[in-house]
Amino acid sequence: MGRSQSLPRGGDPRFGPGADDAGCPILHVDMDAFYASVEVRHRPELRGRAVVVGGVGPRGVVSSASYEARRYGVRSAMPTMRARALCPHAVFLAPDFASYSAASRAVMQIFRDVTPLVEPLSLDEAFLDVAGARRLFGRPATIARRIRERVAEEQGLTCSVGVAPSKFVAKLGSTRAKPDGLLVVPADRVLEFLHPLPVAALWGVGERSEQALLRLGLRTVGDLAQAPLGMLRTALGEAAAAHLHELSWGRDPRRVSPEQAEKSIGAEVTFDVDVDDPAEIRRTLLALAEKVGARLRASGQVGRTVSLKVRTADFRTVSRARTLDVPTDVAREMFDTSWALYTALDPGERIRLLGVRAEGLTAADQTPQQLALGQPERGWREAEVAADAAAARFGRSVIGPASLLTGRDPRRNENPTRP
């Protein structure tokens, strides 16, 4: 939703956990400050402190902030430099996506223990349709409470839940319930909930369309609902006008679509200072390949295509990709491929950003594995799986960088240094 909004208060009895949830089969569960909370779980000494996860360099961007940091104005997508200025005493941590993926899988399994109708939106949020679970687990609000209890007891994390007749309203509900809360929007009070909200609360209202609506004097969702469709079409266009008009009346017919698999998994880094040193670029590609490999293994997927993204100092962006004979989740293979793509590209300029991505994902347990000629039966993958296990127990930060940079440097007639 982007900008701050004034929603009905979570303590309002009209929308509290005891409100009438008949006709409210949709739950939206949103983990609270997920990345930061996972870091605090791994490092209990950080509990109660301001924690910021994201790029730690001068060009970095905040991915997640604990609520202690948010009190100082730190928000997701904010430049890290700005976050440091607002909250200089915060603990700033680089993201550990393998740990976040593992925690996400455990949380999503709790959801699937209730209903097979789970639609993940990202690592830290999902829609659930619990209409078929009522006989076994009780009414929707009871199910929401039990989910929150299990997530806290089994994972040491908190989440907020919105219970409503539709996906759109349930997501608004979980937003207002944060942090660590539960909000029910009864079917007969949806408009009572929606119409006082600012127009920015509606999905699809960005800054530009918000300004267009404000110029028309449409400040609340209720104002927009009463506006003539012709006026909306003139200001926003046919499709946007129809979409927002329907939402303003609480109409969202979309069903929960389970198991929307990720189409790709990637990682990228923006350098603090533009680089052209091949050794530094190799080390960076290695680190990115390790992140992608860990996330693939955590999600139980393999990728058939490896893509490389390069942004030069003049902001020119170039992408290259190569399809493998056999899908992989092994960092060594992705590193070898991305380095070969880079040397073939030979950008000849200083580099601002590098990215590695695995595409064409399939389930690992449904993909036959083949050994290349002369390849040992146990090797890089087993070493990386062992590193995953250690990271899950102790945190990725305590695991040293893998020594994948063996063999000869394709761009030099010498043995490369180890990272």
Coordinates of C-alpha atoms in Angstrom, one line a residue:
M1 CA 0.0 0.0 0.0
G2 CA 3.0 2.2 0.2
R3 CA 2.1 5.3 2.3
S4 CA 0.9 5.5 5.9
Q5 CA -2.8 5.3 6.3
S6 CA -5.4 5.7 9.1
L7 CA -7.2 2.4 9.5
P8 CA -9.7 1.5 12.1
R9 CA -7.9 0.8 15.3
G10 CA -7.1 -2.8 16.2
G11 CA -8.7 -2.4 19.6
D12 CA -12.0 -1.4 18.0
P13 CA -14.5 -4.1 19.1
R14 CA -16.3 -3.9 15.8
F15 CA -13.2 -5.4 14.2
G16 CA -11.7 -7.3 17.1
P17 CA -11.0 -11.1 17.5
G18 CA -14.5 -11.5 18.9
A19 CA -16.3 -9.9 15.9
D20 CA -18.7 -11.9 13.8
D21 CA -16.5 -13.9 11.3
A22 CA -19.4 -15.7 9.6
G23 CA -18.8 -15.3 5.9
C24 CA -15.1 -14.5 6.4
P25 CA -13.2 -17.5 5.1
I26 CA -10.1 -15.6 3.9
L27 CA -7.0 -15.1 6.1
H28 CA -4.0 -12.9 5.3
V29 CA -1.1 -13.8 7.5
D30 CA 1.9 -11.4 7.5
M31 CA 5.0 -12.1 9.5
D32 CA 6.2 -9.2 11.6
A33 CA 9.5 -7.6 10.6
F34 CA 10.4 -11.0 9.2
Y35 CA 14.0 -10.7 8.2
A36 CA 14.9 -8.8 11.4
S37 CA 13.0 -11.2 13.6
V38 CA 14.8 -14.2 12.1
E39 CA 18.1 -12.5 12.9
V40 CA 17.0 -11.8 16.4
R41 CA 16.0 -15.4 16.8
H42 CA 19.5 -16.5 15.8
R43 CA 21.1 -13.8 18.0
P44 CA 19.0 -13.4 21.2
E45 CA 21.3 -10.7 22.5
L46 CA 19.7 -8.4 19.9
R47 CA 16.3 -8.7 21.4
G48 CA 14.9 -5.3 22.3
R49 CA 17.5 -3.5 20.1
A50 CA 17.0 -1.7 16.9
V51 CA 17.9 -4.1 14.1
V52 CA 18.1 -3.2 10.4
V53 CA 18.6 -5.8 7.6
G54 CA 19.7 -4.8 4.1
G55 CA 22.6 -3.6 2.1
V56 CA 25.2 -2.3 4.6
G57 CA 27.2 -0.2 2.2
P58 CA 26.6 3.5 1.2
R59 CA 24.4 2.4 -1.7
G60 CA 22.5 -0.2 0.3
V61 CA 18.7 -0.3 0.8
V62 CA 16.8 -1.4 3.9
S63 CA 15.0 -4.8 3.5
S64 CA 13.6 -5.1 7.0
A65 CA 13.6 -3.2 10.2
S66 CA 12.6 -4.2 13.7
Y67 CA 9.9 -2.2 15.4
E68 CA 12.5 -0.7 17.7
A69 CA 14.2 0.8 14.6
R70 CA 10.8 1.8 13.1
R71 CA 10.2 4.1 16.0
Y72 CA 13.0 6.3 14.6
G73 CA 11.5 6.4 11.2
V74 CA 13.4 3.5 9.6
R75 CA 11.4 1.8 6.9
S76 CA 11.8 -0.8 4.2
A77 CA 13.2 0.4 0.8
M78 CA 14.8 3.4 2.6
P79 CA 18.5 4.0 1.7
T80 CA 20.7 2.5 4.3
M81 CA 22.6 5.8 4.7
R82 CA 19.3 7.5 5.6
A83 CA 18.5 4.7 8.1
R84 CA 21.9 5.2 9.7
A85 CA 21.3 8.9 10.1
L86 CA 17.9 8.3 11.7
C87 CA 19.0 5.5 14.0
P88 CA 22.8 5.5 14.4
H89 CA 22.7 3.1 17.3
A90 CA 20.9 0.3 15.3
V91 CA 22.6 -3.0 14.5
F92 CA 22.9 -3.2 10.7
L93 CA 23.1 -6.7 9.2
A94 CA 23.5 -8.0 5.7
P95 CA 20.6 -10.3 4.6
D96 CA 20.8 -14.1 5.1
F97 CA 18.3 -15.4 2.6
A98 CA 19.0 -19.0 3.2
S99 CA 17.9 -18.6 6.8
Y100 CA 14.8 -16.6 5.8
S101 CA 13.8 -19.2 3.3
A102 CA 14.2 -22.0 5.9
A103 CA 12.0 -20.1 8.4
S104 CA 9.5 -19.3 5.6
R105 CA 9.2 -23.0 4.7
A106 CA 8.5 -23.9 8.4
V107 CA 5.8 -21.2 8.7
M108 CA 4.1 -22.1 5.4
Q109 CA 3.9 -25.7 6.6
I110 CA 2.0 -24.5 9.7
F111 CA -0.5 -22.9 7.3
R112 CA -0.8 -26.1 5.2
D113 CA -1.5 -28.1 8.4
V114 CA -4.7 -26.1 8.5
T115 CA -5.7 -26.0 4.8
P116 CA -4.2 -26.9 1.5
L117 CA -5.5 -23.6 0.1
V118 CA -2.4 -21.5 0.8
E119 CA -1.2 -18.8 -1.6
P120 CA 2.2 -17.5 -0.7
L121 CA 2.8 -13.9 -1.8
S122 CA 6.4 -13.8 -0.6
L123 CA 8.6 -15.4 2.0
D124 CA 6.7 -13.7 4.8
E125 CA 3.1 -13.5 3.8
A126 CA 0.3 -15.7 2.5
F127 CA -3.5 -15.9 1.9
L128 CA -5.4 -18.9 3.3
D129 CA -8.9 -20.0 2.5
V130 CA -10.2 -21.8 5.7
A131 CA -13.8 -22.4 4.6
G132 CA -13.1 -26.2 4.5
A133 CA -11.3 -26.2 7.8
R134 CA -14.1 -25.0 10.0
R135 CA -15.5 -28.4 11.0
L136 CA -12.0 -29.6 12.1
F137 CA -10.5 -26.4 13.6
G138 CA -13.4 -24.1 14.3
R139 CA -14.4 -20.6 13.1
P140 CA -11.9 -18.5 11.1
A141 CA -10.9 -16.2 14.0
T142 CA -10.2 -19.3 16.1
I143 CA -8.0 -20.7 13.3
A144 CA -6.2 -17.4 13.1
R145 CA -5.5 -17.4 16.8
R146 CA -4.2 -21.0 16.6
I147 CA -1.9 -20.2 13.7
R148 CA -0.4 -17.3 15.6
E149 CA 0.1 -19.5 18.7
R150 CA 1.9 -22.2 16.7
V151 CA 4.1 -19.7 14.8
A152 CA 5.2 -18.2 18.2
E153 CA 5.6 -21.5 20.0
E154 CA 7.4 -23.5 17.2
Q155 CA 9.3 -20.8 15.4
G156 CA 9.8 -18.1 18.0
L157 CA 8.3 -15.5 15.6
T158 CA 5.2 -13.3 15.6
C159 CA 2.7 -12.7 12.8
S160 CA -0.4 -10.5 12.3
V161 CA -3.6 -11.9 10.7
G162 CA -6.5 -10.2 8.9
V163 CA -9.8 -12.2 8.7
A164 CA -12.3 -11.0 6.1
P165 CA -14.6 -12.0 3.2
S166 CA -12.0 -11.2 0.5
K167 CA -8.3 -11.1 -0.1
F168 CA -8.2 -7.4 -0.5
V169 CA -9.9 -6.7 2.9
A170 CA -8.0 -9.4 4.7
K171 CA -4.7 -7.8 3.7
L172 CA -5.9 -4.4 4.9
G173 CA -6.8 -6.2 8.2
S174 CA -3.4 -7.7 8.8
T175 CA -1.8 -4.4 8.1
R176 CA -3.9 -2.7 10.8
A177 CA -3.3 -5.6 13.2
K178 CA 0.5 -5.2 13.2
P179 CA 2.5 -6.0 15.1
D180 CA 1.5 -9.3 16.6
G181 CA -2.3 -8.9 16.3
L182 CA -5.5 -10.2 14.9
L183 CA -8.3 -8.2 13.2
V184 CA -11.6 -9.4 11.9
V185 CA -13.7 -7.5 9.3
P186 CA -17.3 -8.8 9.4
A187 CA -19.0 -9.3 6.1
D188 CA -21.7 -6.8 7.0
R189 CA -19.2 -4.2 8.1
V190 CA -16.8 -4.2 5.1
L191 CA -17.9 -0.7 3.9
E192 CA -17.8 0.6 7.4
F193 CA -14.2 -0.5 7.5
L194 CA -13.2 0.6 4.0
H195 CA -15.0 3.9 3.3
P196 CA -13.2 6.1 5.9
L197 CA -9.8 5.0 4.5
P198 CA -7.7 7.3 2.3
V199 CA -7.7 6.5 -1.4
A200 CA -4.0 5.4 -1.1
A201 CA -5.3 2.3 0.8
L202 CA -6.6 0.8 -2.5
W203 CA -4.4 -1.7 -4.4
G204 CA -3.3 0.0 -7.6
V205 CA -3.2 3.6 -6.3
G206 CA 0.3 4.9 -6.7
E207 CA 1.6 8.4 -6.0
R208 CA 0.6 9.6 -9.4
S209 CA -3.0 8.2 -9.4
E210 CA -3.4 9.4 -5.8
Q211 CA -2.6 12.9 -6.8
A212 CA -5.1 12.6 -9.7
L213 CA -7.8 11.5 -7.3
L214 CA -7.0 14.3 -4.8
R215 CA -7.2 16.9 -7.6
L216 CA -10.8 15.6 -8.1
G217 CA -11.5 16.1 -4.4
L218 CA -11.6 12.3 -3.8
R219 CA -9.8 11.8 -0.5
T220 CA -11.3 8.7 1.0
V221 CA -12.4 5.3 -0.4
G222 CA -16.0 6.4 0.3
D223 CA -15.5 9.5 -1.9
L224 CA -14.2 7.3 -4.7
A225 CA -17.1 4.8 -4.3
Q226 CA -19.6 7.6 -4.9
A227 CA -17.8 9.2 -7.8
P228 CA -19.2 8.8 -11.3
L229 CA -17.4 6.1 -13.3
G230 CA -17.0 8.5 -16.2
M231 CA -15.1 10.9 -14.1
L232 CA -12.8 8.1 -12.9
R233 CA -12.2 6.9 -16.4
T234 CA -11.2 10.4 -17.5
A235 CA -8.7 10.7 -14.7
L236 CA -7.3 7.1 -14.6
G237 CA -8.2 5.2 -17.7
E238 CA -10.8 2.5 -18.3
A239 CA -9.1 -0.4 -16.6
A240 CA -7.9 1.4 -13.5
A241 CA -11.2 3.1 -13.0
A242 CA -13.2 -0.1 -13.1
H243 CA -10.7 -1.9 -10.8
L244 CA -10.7 0.8 -8.1
H245 CA -14.5 1.3 -8.3
E246 CA -14.9 -2.4 -7.5
L247 CA -12.5 -2.4 -4.7
S248 CA -14.1 0.7 -3.2
W249 CA -17.2 -1.3 -2.7
G250 CA -15.3 -4.2 -1.2
R251 CA -15.7 -6.4 -4.3
D252 CA -12.8 -8.7 -4.8
P253 CA -13.8 -12.0 -6.4
R254 CA -10.3 -13.5 -6.6
R255 CA -9.9 -16.9 -5.0
V256 CA -6.9 -18.2 -3.1
S257 CA -4.7 -19.8 -5.6
P258 CA -2.4 -22.3 -3.8
E259 CA 1.3 -23.0 -4.6
Q260 CA 2.2 -20.2 -6.9
A261 CA 5.7 -21.3 -7.5
E262 CA 8.6 -18.8 -7.9
K263 CA 9.6 -18.4 -11.5
S264 CA 13.2 -17.6 -10.5
I265 CA 15.5 -17.1 -7.6
G266 CA 18.3 -14.5 -7.7
A267 CA 20.6 -12.3 -5.8
E268 CA 22.4 -9.1 -6.7
V269 CA 24.7 -6.5 -5.2
T270 CA 25.5 -2.9 -5.8
F271 CA 29.1 -2.0 -5.1
D272 CA 29.9 0.8 -2.7
V273 CA 32.6 1.9 -5.2
D274 CA 32.5 0.9 -8.9
V275 CA 35.0 -2.0 -9.5
D276 CA 37.0 -3.4 -12.4
D277 CA 39.3 -5.8 -10.6
P278 CA 38.6 -9.4 -12.0
A279 CA 39.4 -11.0 -8.7
E280 CA 36.9 -8.8 -6.9
I281 CA 34.3 -9.6 -9.6
R282 CA 35.0 -13.3 -9.3
R283 CA 34.6 -13.2 -5.5
T284 CA 31.3 -11.3 -5.9
L285 CA 29.9 -13.8 -8.4
L286 CA 30.9 -16.6 -6.1
A287 CA 29.1 -15.0 -3.1
L288 CA 26.0 -14.4 -5.2
A289 CA 26.0 -17.9 -6.6
E290 CA 26.2 -19.2 -3.0
K291 CA 23.2 -17.2 -2.0
V292 CA 21.2 -18.4 -4.9
G293 CA 22.2 -22.0 -4.3
A294 CA 21.3 -21.9 -0.7
R295 CA 17.8 -20.4 -1.5
L296 CA 17.2 -23.0 -4.2
R297 CA 18.1 -25.9 -1.8
A298 CA 15.9 -24.3 1.0
S299 CA 13.0 -24.1 -1.4
G300 CA 13.5 -27.6 -2.8
Q301 CA 14.0 -26.4 -6.3
V302 CA 16.6 -26.5 -9.1
G303 CA 17.1 -24.2 -12.0
R304 CA 17.8 -25.0 -15.6
T305 CA 19.0 -21.5 -16.7
V306 CA 21.6 -19.3 -15.1
S307 CA 21.4 -15.6 -15.9
L308 CA 23.9 -12.8 -15.3
K309 CA 23.1 -9.1 -14.8
V310 CA 25.8 -6.5 -15.2
R311 CA 25.3 -2.7 -14.7
T312 CA 28.2 -0.5 -15.6
A313 CA 29.2 2.8 -14.0
D314 CA 27.3 4.7 -16.7
F315 CA 24.1 2.8 -15.6
R316 CA 24.0 0.6 -18.8
T317 CA 22.5 -2.7 -17.9
V318 CA 23.3 -5.9 -19.8
S319 CA 21.9 -9.5 -19.2
R320 CA 23.1 -12.8 -20.5
A321 CA 21.8 -16.3 -19.8
R322 CA 22.8 -19.9 -20.4
T323 CA 20.7 -23.0 -20.2
L324 CA 22.3 -26.0 -18.5
D325 CA 22.1 -29.6 -19.7
V326 CA 20.9 -30.6 -16.2
P327 CA 19.1 -28.3 -13.7
T328 CA 21.1 -27.5 -10.6
D329 CA 21.1 -26.0 -7.1
V330 CA 24.8 -26.2 -6.8
A331 CA 26.6 -22.9 -6.3
R332 CA 29.8 -24.1 -8.0
E333 CA 28.0 -24.8 -11.2
M334 CA 26.2 -21.4 -11.2
F335 CA 29.4 -19.6 -10.4
D336 CA 31.3 -21.4 -13.3
T337 CA 28.4 -20.5 -15.6
S338 CA 28.1 -16.8 -14.5
W339 CA 31.9 -16.3 -14.7
A340 CA 31.9 -17.7 -18.2
L341 CA 29.0 -15.4 -19.2
Y342 CA 30.9 -12.4 -17.7
T343 CA 34.2 -13.2 -19.5
A344 CA 32.3 -13.6 -22.8
L345 CA 30.6 -10.3 -22.2
D346 CA 33.8 -8.5 -21.4
P347 CA 32.1 -5.2 -20.5
G348 CA 35.4 -3.3 -20.5
E349 CA 34.1 -0.7 -18.0
R350 CA 33.9 -0.3 -14.3
I351 CA 31.0 -2.3 -12.7
R352 CA 28.4 -0.8 -10.5
L353 CA 26.1 -3.9 -10.0
L354 CA 26.3 -7.6 -10.5
G355 CA 23.4 -10.2 -10.2
V356 CA 23.1 -13.9 -10.6
R357 CA 19.7 -15.6 -11.1
A358 CA 18.4 -19.2 -11.5
E359 CA 15.4 -19.5 -13.9
G360 CA 13.3 -22.3 -15.2
L361 CA 12.7 -23.7 -11.7
T362 CA 11.4 -27.2 -11.1
A363 CA 11.0 -29.3 -8.0
A364 CA 14.4 -30.9 -7.1
D365 CA 12.8 -34.3 -6.1
Q366 CA 11.1 -34.5 -9.5
T367 CA 14.3 -33.7 -11.5
P368 CA 16.7 -36.6 -12.3
Q369 CA 20.3 -35.9 -11.5
Q370 CA 23.1 -36.9 -13.8
L371 CA 26.8 -37.1 -13.2
A372 CA 29.1 -35.6 -15.7
L373 CA 31.9 -37.9 -17.1
G374 CA 34.5 -38.2 -14.4
Q375 CA 32.5 -36.4 -11.7
P376 CA 32.6 -38.0 -8.3
E377 CA 29.3 -39.2 -6.7
R378 CA 29.9 -36.9 -3.7
G379 CA 31.3 -33.4 -4.1
W380 CA 30.3 -29.8 -4.2
R381 CA 26.6 -30.3 -3.5
E382 CA 27.3 -32.4 -0.4
A383 CA 29.7 -29.7 0.9
E384 CA 27.1 -27.0 0.3
V385 CA 24.4 -28.9 2.0
A386 CA 26.6 -29.4 5.0
A387 CA 27.2 -25.6 5.0
D388 CA 23.4 -25.1 4.9
A389 CA 23.0 -27.3 8.0
A390 CA 25.6 -25.3 9.9
A391 CA 24.1 -22.0 8.8
A392 CA 20.7 -23.2 10.0
R393 CA 22.1 -24.0 13.4
F394 CA 24.6 -21.1 13.9
G395 CA 23.6 -18.5 11.3
R396 CA 25.1 -17.9 7.9
S397 CA 27.4 -15.2 9.2
V398 CA 29.5 -17.7 11.1
I399 CA 30.1 -19.9 8.0
G400 CA 33.2 -18.8 6.1
P401 CA 33.1 -18.2 2.4
A402 CA 33.3 -21.4 0.4
S403 CA 36.6 -22.0 -1.4
L404 CA 35.1 -22.5 -4.9
L405 CA 37.7 -20.5 -6.7
T406 CA 39.9 -23.4 -7.5
G407 CA 41.2 -24.4 -10.9
R408 CA 42.6 -21.9 -13.4
D409 CA 41.2 -18.4 -13.9
P410 CA 39.7 -18.3 -17.4
R411 CA 41.0 -14.7 -17.9
R412 CA 44.5 -15.3 -16.5
N413 CA 47.3 -17.9 -17.1
E414 CA 47.7 -18.4 -13.4
N415 CA 46.1 -19.8 -10.3
P416 CA 43.6 -17.4 -8.8
T417 CA 43.8 -16.4 -5.1
R418 CA 41.2 -17.9 -2.8
P419 CA 38.4 -15.6 -1.6

